[in-house]
CSV table of C-alpha atoms in Angstrom, one decimal:
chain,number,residue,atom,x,y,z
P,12,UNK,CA,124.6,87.3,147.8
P,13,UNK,CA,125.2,85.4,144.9
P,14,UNK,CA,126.2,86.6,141.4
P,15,UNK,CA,126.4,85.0,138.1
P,16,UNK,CA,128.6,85.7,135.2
P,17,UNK,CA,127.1,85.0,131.8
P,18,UNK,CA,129.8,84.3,129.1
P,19,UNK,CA,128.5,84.8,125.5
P,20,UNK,CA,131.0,83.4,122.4
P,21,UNK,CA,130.2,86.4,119.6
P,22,UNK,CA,131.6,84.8,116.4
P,23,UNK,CA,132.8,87.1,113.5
P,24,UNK,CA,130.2,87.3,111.0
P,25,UNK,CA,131.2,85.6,108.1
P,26,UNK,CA,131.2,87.6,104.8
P,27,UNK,CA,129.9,86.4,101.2
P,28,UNK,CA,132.8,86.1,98.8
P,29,UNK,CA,131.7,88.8,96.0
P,30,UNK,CA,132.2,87.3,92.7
P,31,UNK,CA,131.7,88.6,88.9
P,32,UNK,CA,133.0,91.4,87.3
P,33,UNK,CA,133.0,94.2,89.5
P,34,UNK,CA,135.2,96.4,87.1
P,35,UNK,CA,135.5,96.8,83.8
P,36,UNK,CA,137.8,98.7,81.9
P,37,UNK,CA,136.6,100.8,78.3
P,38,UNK,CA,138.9,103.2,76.0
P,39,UNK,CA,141.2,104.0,79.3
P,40,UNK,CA,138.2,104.4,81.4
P,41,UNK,CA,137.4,102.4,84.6
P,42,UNK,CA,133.9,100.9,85.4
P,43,UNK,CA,133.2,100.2,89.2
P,44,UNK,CA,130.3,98.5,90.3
P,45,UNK,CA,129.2,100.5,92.9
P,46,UNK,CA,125.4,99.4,93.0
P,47,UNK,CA,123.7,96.4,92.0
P,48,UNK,CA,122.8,99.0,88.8
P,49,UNK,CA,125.0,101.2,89.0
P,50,UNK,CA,129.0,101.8,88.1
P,51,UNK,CA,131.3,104.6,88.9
P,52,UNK,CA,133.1,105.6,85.9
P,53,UNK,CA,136.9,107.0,86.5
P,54,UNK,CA,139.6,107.6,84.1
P,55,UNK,CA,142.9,107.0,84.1
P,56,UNK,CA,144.3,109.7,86.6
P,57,UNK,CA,141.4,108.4,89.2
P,58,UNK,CA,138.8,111.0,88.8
P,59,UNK,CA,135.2,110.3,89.0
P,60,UNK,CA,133.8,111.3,85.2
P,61,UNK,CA,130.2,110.2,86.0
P,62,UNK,CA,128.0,107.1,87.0
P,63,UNK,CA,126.1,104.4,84.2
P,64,UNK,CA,123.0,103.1,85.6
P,65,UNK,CA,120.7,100.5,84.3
P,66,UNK,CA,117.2,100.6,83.5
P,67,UNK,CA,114.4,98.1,82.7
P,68,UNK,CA,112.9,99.3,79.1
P,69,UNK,CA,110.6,96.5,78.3
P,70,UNK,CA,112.0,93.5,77.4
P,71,UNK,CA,115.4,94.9,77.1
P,72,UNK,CA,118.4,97.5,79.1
P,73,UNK,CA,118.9,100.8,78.8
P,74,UNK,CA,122.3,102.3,79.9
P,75,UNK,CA,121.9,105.8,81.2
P,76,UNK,CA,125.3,107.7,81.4
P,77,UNK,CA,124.9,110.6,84.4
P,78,UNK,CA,127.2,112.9,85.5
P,79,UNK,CA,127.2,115.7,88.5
P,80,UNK,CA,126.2,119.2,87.5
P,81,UNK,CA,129.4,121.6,88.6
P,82,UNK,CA,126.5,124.1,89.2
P,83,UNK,CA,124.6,122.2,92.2
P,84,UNK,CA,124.0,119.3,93.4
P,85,UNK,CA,121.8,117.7,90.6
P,86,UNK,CA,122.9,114.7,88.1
P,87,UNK,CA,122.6,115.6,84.6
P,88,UNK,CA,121.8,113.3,81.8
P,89,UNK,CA,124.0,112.9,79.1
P,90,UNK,CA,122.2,110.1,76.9
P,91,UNK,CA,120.9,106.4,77.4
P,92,UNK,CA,122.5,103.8,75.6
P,93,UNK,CA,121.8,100.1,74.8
P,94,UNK,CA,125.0,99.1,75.6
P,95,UNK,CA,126.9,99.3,78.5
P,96,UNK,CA,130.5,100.1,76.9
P,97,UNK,CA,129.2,103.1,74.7
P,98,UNK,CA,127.6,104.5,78.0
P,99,UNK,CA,131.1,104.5,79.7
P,100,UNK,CA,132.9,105.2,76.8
P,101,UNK,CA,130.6,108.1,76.6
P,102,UNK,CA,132.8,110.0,78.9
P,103,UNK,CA,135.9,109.8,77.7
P,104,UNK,CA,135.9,113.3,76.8
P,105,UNK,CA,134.9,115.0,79.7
């Protein structure tokens, strides 16, 4: 009886260097990328305040500042914004 030993070289995959500006930083409060439209939105002692997502209106963006309801599970929206740094400065009294 013969046997035969297969050898496979598995290579690391090689990951795509992420480049841009994945955080941005408004009136104390943090913008993360999280989400090709989508950014988490912390302030300054870490804590999530809420998310900004962008939406397609037309030929323009719209900048929809969300935050989790405390209630349940549900996002509620705060306003929409055509700017991104008054939708994360939006938050910085919550």
């Amino acid at each position: 009886m013969t046997s035969t030993q297969l050898t496979q070289t598995i290579s690391a995959p090689t990951l795509t260097p992420r480049t841009g500006p994945f955080t941005q930083r408004f009136a104390g409060l943090t913008a993360t990328q999280v989400h090709a439209a989508r950014w988490r939105v912390t302030g300054p002692d870490g804590g999530v305040r809420g998310y900004v997502e962008e939406h397609r209106r037309g030929t323009g963006v719209a900048y929809a500042a969300t935050r989790m309801s405390r209630a349940s599970t549900a996002f509620l929206a705060l306003d929409e914004f055509s700017d991104f740094a008054e939708a994360v400065t939006a938050f910085r009294y919550l």
